[in-house]
mmCIF file of C-alpha atoms in Angstrom:
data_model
loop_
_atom_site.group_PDB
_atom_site.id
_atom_site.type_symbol
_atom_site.label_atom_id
_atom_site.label_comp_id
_atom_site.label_asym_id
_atom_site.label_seq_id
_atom_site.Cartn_x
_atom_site.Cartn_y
_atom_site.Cartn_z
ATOM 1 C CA UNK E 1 107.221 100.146 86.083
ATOM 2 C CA UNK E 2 107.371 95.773 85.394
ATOM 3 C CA UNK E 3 110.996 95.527 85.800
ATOM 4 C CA UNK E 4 111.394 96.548 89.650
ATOM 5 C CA UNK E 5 114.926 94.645 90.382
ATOM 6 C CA UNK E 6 117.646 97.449 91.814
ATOM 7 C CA UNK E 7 121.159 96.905 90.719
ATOM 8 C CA UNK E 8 121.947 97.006 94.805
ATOM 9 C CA UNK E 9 120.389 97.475 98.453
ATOM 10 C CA UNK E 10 122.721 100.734 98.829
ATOM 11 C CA UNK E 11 120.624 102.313 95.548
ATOM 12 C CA UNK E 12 116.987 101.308 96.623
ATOM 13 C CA UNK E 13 117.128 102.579 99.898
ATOM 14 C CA UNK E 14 119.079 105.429 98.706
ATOM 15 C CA UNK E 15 115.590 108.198 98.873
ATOM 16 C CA UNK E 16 114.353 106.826 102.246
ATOM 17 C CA UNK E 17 115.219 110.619 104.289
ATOM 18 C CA UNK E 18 115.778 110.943 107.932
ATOM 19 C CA UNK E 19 112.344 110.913 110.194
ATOM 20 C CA UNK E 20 110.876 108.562 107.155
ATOM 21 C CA UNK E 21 108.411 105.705 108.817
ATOM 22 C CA UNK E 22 109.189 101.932 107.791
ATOM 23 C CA UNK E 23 106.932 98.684 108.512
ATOM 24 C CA UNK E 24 110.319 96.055 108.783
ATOM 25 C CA UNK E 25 109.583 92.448 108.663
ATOM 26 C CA UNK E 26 110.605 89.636 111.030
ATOM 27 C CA UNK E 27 110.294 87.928 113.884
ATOM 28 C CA UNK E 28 112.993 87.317 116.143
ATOM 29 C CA UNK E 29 115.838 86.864 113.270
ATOM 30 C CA UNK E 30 113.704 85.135 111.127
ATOM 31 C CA UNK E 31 113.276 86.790 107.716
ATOM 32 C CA UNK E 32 115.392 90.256 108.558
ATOM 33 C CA UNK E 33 115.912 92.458 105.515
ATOM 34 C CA UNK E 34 119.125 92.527 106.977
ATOM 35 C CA UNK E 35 121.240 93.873 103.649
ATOM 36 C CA UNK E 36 118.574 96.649 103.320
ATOM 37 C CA UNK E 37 118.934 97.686 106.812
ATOM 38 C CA UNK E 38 122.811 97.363 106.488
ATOM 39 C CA UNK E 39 122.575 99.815 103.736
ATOM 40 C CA UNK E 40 120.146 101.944 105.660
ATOM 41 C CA UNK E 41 122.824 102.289 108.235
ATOM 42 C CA UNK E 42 125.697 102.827 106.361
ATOM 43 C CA UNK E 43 123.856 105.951 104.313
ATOM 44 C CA UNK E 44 123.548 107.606 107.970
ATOM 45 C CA UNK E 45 119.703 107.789 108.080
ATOM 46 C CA UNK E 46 118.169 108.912 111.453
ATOM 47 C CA UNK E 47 115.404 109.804 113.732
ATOM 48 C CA UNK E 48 113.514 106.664 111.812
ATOM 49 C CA UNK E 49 110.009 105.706 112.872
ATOM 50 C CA UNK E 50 110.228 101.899 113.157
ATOM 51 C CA UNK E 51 106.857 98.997 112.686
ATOM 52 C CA UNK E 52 108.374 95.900 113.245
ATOM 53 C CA UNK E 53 107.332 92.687 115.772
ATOM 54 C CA UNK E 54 110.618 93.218 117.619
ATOM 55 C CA UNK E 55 114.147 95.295 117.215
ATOM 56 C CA UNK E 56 116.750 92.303 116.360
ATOM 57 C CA UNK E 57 119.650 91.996 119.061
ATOM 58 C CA UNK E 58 122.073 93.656 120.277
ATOM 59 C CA UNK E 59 124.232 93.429 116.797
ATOM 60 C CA UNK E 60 122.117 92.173 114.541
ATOM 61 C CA UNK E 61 118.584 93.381 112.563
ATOM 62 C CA UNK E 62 117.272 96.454 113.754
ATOM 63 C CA UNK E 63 119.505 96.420 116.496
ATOM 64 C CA UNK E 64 122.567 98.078 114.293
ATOM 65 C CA UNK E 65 119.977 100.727 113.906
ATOM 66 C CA UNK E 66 119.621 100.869 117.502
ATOM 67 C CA UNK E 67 122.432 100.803 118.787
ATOM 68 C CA UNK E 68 123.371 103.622 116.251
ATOM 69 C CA UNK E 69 120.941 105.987 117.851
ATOM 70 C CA UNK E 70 119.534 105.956 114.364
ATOM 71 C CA UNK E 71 115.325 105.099 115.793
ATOM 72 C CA UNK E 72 113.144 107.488 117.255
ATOM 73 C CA UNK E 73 110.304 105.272 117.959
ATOM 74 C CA UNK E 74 109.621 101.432 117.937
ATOM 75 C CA UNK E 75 106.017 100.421 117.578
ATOM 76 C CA UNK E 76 106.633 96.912 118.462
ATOM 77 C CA UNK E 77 104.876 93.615 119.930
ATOM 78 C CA UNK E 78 108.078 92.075 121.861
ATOM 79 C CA UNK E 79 111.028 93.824 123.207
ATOM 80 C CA UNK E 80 113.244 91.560 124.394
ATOM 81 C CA UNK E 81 116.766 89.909 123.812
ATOM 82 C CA UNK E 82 117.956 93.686 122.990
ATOM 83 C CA UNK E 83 120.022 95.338 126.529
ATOM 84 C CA UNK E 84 120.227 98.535 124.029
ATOM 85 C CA UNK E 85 116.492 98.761 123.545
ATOM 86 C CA UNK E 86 116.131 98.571 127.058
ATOM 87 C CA UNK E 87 118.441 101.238 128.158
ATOM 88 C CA UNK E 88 117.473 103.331 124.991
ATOM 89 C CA UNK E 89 113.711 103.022 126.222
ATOM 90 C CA UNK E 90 114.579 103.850 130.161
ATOM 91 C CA UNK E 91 117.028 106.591 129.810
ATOM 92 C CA UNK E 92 114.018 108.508 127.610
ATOM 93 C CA UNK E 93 115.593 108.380 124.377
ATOM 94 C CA UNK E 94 113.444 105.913 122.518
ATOM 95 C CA UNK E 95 109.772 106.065 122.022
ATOM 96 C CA UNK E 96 107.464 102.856 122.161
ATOM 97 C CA UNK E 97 104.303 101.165 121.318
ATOM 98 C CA UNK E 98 104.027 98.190 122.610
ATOM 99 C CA UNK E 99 101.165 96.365 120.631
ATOM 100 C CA UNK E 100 99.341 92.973 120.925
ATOM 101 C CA UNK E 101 101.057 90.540 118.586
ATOM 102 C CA UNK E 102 98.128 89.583 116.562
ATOM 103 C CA UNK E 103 96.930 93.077 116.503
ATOM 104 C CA UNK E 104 99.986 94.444 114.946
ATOM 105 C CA UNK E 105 99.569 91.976 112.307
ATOM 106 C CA UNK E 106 96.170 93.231 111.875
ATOM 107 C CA UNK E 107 96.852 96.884 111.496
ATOM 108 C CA UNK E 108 99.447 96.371 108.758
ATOM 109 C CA UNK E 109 97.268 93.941 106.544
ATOM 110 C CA UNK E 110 94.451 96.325 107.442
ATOM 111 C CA UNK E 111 96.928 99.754 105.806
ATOM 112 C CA UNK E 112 97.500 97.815 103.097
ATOM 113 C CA UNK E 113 94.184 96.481 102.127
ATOM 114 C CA UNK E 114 92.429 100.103 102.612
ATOM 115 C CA UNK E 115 90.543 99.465 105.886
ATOM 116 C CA UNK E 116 91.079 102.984 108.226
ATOM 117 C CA UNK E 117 90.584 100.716 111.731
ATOM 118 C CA UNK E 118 88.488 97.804 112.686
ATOM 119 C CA UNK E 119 87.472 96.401 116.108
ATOM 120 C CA UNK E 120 88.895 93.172 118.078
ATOM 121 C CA UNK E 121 88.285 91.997 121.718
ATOM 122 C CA UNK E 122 92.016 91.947 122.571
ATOM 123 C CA UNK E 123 93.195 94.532 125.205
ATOM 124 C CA UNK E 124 90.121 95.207 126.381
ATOM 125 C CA UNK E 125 89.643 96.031 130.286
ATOM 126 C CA UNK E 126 93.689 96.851 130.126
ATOM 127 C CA UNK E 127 95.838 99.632 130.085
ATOM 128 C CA UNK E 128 96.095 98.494 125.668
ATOM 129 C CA UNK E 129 92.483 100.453 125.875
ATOM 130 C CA UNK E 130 92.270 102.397 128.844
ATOM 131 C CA UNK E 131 95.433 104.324 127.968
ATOM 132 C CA UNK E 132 98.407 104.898 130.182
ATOM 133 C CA UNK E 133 100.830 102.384 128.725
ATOM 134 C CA UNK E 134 104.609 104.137 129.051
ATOM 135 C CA UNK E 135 105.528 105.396 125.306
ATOM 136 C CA UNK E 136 108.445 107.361 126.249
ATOM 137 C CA UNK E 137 110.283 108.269 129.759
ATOM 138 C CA UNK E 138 111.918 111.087 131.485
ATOM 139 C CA UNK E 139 115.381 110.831 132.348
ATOM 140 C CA UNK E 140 114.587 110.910 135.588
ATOM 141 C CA UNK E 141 111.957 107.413 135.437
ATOM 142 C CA UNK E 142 108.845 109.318 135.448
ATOM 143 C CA UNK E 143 106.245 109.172 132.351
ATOM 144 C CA UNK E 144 106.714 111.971 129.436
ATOM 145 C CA UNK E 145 103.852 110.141 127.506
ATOM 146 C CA UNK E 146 101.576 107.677 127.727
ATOM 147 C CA UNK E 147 99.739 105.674 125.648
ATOM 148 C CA UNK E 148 95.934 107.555 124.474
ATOM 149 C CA UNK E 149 92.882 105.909 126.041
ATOM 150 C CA UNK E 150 90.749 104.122 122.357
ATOM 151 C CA UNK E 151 87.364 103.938 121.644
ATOM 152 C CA UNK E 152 85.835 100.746 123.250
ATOM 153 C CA UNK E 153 82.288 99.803 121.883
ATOM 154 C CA UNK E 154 79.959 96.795 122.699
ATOM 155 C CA UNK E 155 78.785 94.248 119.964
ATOM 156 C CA UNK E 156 76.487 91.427 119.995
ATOM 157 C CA UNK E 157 78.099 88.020 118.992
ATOM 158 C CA UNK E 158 76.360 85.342 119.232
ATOM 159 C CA UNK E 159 73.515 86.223 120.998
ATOM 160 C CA UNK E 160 75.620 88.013 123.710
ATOM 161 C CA UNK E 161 77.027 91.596 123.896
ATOM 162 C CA UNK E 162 80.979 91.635 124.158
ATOM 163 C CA UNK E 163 83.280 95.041 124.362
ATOM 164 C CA UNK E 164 85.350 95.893 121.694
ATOM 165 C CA UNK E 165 88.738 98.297 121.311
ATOM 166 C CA UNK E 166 88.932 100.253 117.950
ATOM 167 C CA UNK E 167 92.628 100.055 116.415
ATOM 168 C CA UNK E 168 93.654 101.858 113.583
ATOM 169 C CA UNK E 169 95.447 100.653 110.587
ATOM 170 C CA UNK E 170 99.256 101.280 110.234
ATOM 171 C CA UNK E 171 100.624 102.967 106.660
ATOM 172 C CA UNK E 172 104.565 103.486 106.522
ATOM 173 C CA UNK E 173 106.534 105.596 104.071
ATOM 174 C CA UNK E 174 108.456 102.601 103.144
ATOM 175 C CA UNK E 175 109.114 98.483 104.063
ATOM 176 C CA UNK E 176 111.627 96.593 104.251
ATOM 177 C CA UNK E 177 111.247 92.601 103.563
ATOM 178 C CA UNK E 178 113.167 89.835 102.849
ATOM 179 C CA UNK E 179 112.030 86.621 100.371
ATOM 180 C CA UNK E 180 113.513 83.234 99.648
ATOM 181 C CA UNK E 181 112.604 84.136 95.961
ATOM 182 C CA UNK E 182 111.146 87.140 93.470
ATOM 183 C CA UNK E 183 110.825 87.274 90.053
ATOM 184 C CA UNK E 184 111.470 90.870 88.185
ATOM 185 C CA UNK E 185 107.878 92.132 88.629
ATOM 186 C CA UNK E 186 107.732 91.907 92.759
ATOM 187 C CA UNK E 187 106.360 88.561 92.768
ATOM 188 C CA UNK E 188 107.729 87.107 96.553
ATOM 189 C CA UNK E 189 107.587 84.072 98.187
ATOM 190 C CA UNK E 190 109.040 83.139 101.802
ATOM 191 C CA UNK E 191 110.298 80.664 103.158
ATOM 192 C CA UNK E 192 108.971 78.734 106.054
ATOM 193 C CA UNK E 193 109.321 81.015 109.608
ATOM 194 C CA UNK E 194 110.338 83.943 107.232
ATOM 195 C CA UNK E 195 107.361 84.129 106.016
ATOM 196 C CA UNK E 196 106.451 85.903 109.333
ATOM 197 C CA UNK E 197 105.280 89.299 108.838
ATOM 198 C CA UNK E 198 107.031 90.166 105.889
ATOM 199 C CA UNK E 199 104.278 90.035 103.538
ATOM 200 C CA UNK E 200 101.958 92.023 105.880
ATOM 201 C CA UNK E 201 105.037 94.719 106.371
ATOM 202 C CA UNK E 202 105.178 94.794 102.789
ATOM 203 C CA UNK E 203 101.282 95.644 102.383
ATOM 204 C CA UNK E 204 101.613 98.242 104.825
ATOM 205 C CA UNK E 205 104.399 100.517 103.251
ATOM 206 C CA UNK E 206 103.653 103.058 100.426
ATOM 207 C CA UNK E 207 106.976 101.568 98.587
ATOM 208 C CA UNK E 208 108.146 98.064 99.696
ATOM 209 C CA UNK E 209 111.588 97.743 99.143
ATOM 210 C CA UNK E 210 112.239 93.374 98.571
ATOM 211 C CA UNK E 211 115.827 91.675 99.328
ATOM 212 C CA UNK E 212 115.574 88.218 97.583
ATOM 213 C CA UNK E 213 118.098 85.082 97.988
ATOM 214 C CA UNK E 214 117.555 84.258 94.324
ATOM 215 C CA UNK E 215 115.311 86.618 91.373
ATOM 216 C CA UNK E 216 113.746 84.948 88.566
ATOM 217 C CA UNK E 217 112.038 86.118 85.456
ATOM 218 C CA UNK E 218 108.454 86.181 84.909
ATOM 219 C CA UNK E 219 106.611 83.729 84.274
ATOM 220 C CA UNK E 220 109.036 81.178 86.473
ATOM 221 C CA UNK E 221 106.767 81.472 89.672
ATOM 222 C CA UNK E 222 103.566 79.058 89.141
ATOM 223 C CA UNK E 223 100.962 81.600 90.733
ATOM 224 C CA UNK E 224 99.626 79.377 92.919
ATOM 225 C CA UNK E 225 102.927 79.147 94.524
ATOM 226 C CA UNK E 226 103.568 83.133 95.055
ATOM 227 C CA UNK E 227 102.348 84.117 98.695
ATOM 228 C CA UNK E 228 102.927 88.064 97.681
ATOM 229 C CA UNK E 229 101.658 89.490 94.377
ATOM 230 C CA UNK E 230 104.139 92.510 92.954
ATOM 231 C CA UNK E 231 101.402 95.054 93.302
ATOM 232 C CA UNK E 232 102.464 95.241 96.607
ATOM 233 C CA UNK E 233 106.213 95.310 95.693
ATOM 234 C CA UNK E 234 107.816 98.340 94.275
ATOM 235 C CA UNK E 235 111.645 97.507 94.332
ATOM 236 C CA UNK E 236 113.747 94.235 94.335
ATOM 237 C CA UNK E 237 117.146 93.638 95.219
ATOM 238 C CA UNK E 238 118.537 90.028 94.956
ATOM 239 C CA UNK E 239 121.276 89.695 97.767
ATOM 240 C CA UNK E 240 122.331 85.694 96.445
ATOM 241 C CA UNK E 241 121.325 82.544 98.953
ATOM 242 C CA UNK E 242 125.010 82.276 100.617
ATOM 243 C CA UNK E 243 123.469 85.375 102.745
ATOM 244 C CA UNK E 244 124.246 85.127 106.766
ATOM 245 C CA UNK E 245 121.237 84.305 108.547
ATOM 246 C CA UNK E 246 121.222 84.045 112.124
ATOM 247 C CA UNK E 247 119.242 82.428 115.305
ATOM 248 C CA UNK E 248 118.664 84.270 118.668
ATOM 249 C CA UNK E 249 119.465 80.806 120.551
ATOM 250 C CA UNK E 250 120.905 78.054 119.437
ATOM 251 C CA UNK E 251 119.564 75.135 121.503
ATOM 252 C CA UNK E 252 120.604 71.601 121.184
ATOM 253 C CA UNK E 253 120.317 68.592 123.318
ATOM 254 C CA UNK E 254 122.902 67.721 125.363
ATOM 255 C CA UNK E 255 125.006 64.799 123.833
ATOM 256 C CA UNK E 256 124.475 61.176 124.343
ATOM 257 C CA UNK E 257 126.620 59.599 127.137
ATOM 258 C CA UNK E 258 128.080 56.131 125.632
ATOM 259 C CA UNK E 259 125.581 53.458 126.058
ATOM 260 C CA UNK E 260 126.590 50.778 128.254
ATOM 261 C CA UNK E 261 127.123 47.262 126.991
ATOM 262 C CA UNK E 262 123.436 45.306 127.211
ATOM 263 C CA UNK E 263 121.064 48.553 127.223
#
């Protein structure tokens, strides 16, 4: 299919059933698809598997999915600024896997480019390899499942052997991204801090699902430009640039007191 735009977010997400698996990008607020997770929300789907660097807020991202009881696991890299999560995650009722940062990143450009698992020196000689990480609680505070122990393996870099951890790649039924700009066949590109790990969610899911501020038609984007090519993009929604974006903290300094007379 060229044309891939979808006359709304409601209609694209429309298939994705309950217990489906989606790689989400974003980091903090930056880049949320949030119109596609809005409509995810409002169709009622549940018991969602979840890739994403962290779960919004409270009331805002992935946090409207959380705090509609809608996730049943979080594979994540940071998990906080969210009191829901938290609770969720105690109380027994959420499932996590808490990954290194640059790892996760990793294992969704490695699903999407084809490569099963690969080896890297982070987490080594912690519970990341050695297994035991909480993944999901009793009620009661004590451990229903830990994480598994991996494969560790020694190398020789440089001249000197060094221990690796094997991680495998992550695939998703589906992901969710957001773009500054797309053009009709899937072509993205991101905006500053939204670029994030949009494009590498979007590798990583069998159909990417795109919310763009503004859609083009081909041929607009100069290639060198585009920092997604469509093959990776199977849907396109534009959502118009007046969208609400938000910031976890606002931080400003503190006004200027009136400057005395001679400094």
């Amino acid at each position: 299919m060229i044309d891939k735009q979808w006359p709304s977010a409601a209609e694209a997400v429309a298939d994705i059933a309950d217990g489906a698996s989606l790689a989400v990008g974003g980091f903090g607020l930056s880049g949320n698809p949030i119109a596609l997770i809005e409509a995810l929300l409002a169709q009622g789907t549940k018991d969602l598997s979840i890739v994403s660097n962290n779960c919004g807020v409270d009331d805002w991202g992935l946090g409207i999915l959380l705090g509609a009881q809608r996730i049943r696991k979080m594979t994540s890299s940071y998990v906080g600024e969210n009191k829901e999560f938290e609770r969720q995650f105690l109380d027994g009722s959420l499932e996590l896997e808490l990954t290194p940062q640059g790892t996760l990143a990793e294992k969704l450009r490695a699903g999407g480019s084809g490569i099963a698992a690969f080896y890297t020196q982070t987490g080594v000689g912690t519970q990341v390899a050695e297994g035991g990480l909480p993944r999901r609680y009793h009620p009661d505070g004590t451990i229903a499942v830990g994480s598994p122990r991996k494969d560790v393996r020694t190398f020789d870099v440089d001249g000197s052997p060094r221990e690796f951890v094997l991680e495998e790649a992550i695939r998703t039924d589906y992901a969710l991204v957001h773009a500054a700009v797309g053009d009709r066949h899937g072509n993205l590109v991101f905006t500053k801090a939204a670029r994030n790990f949009n494009p590498l969610a979007a590798m990583a899911g069998r159909i990417c699902i795109a919310q763009v501020e503004r859609l083009v038609e081909p041929g607009e984007l100069d290639p060198d430009h585009v920092h997604l090519p469509g093959v990776f993009v199977h849907r396109i929604v534009e959502v118009g640039t007046d969208i609400e974006k938000r910031i976890e903290r606002r931080t400003v300094r503190p006004a200027r007191e009136s400057v005395r007379e001679g400094e």
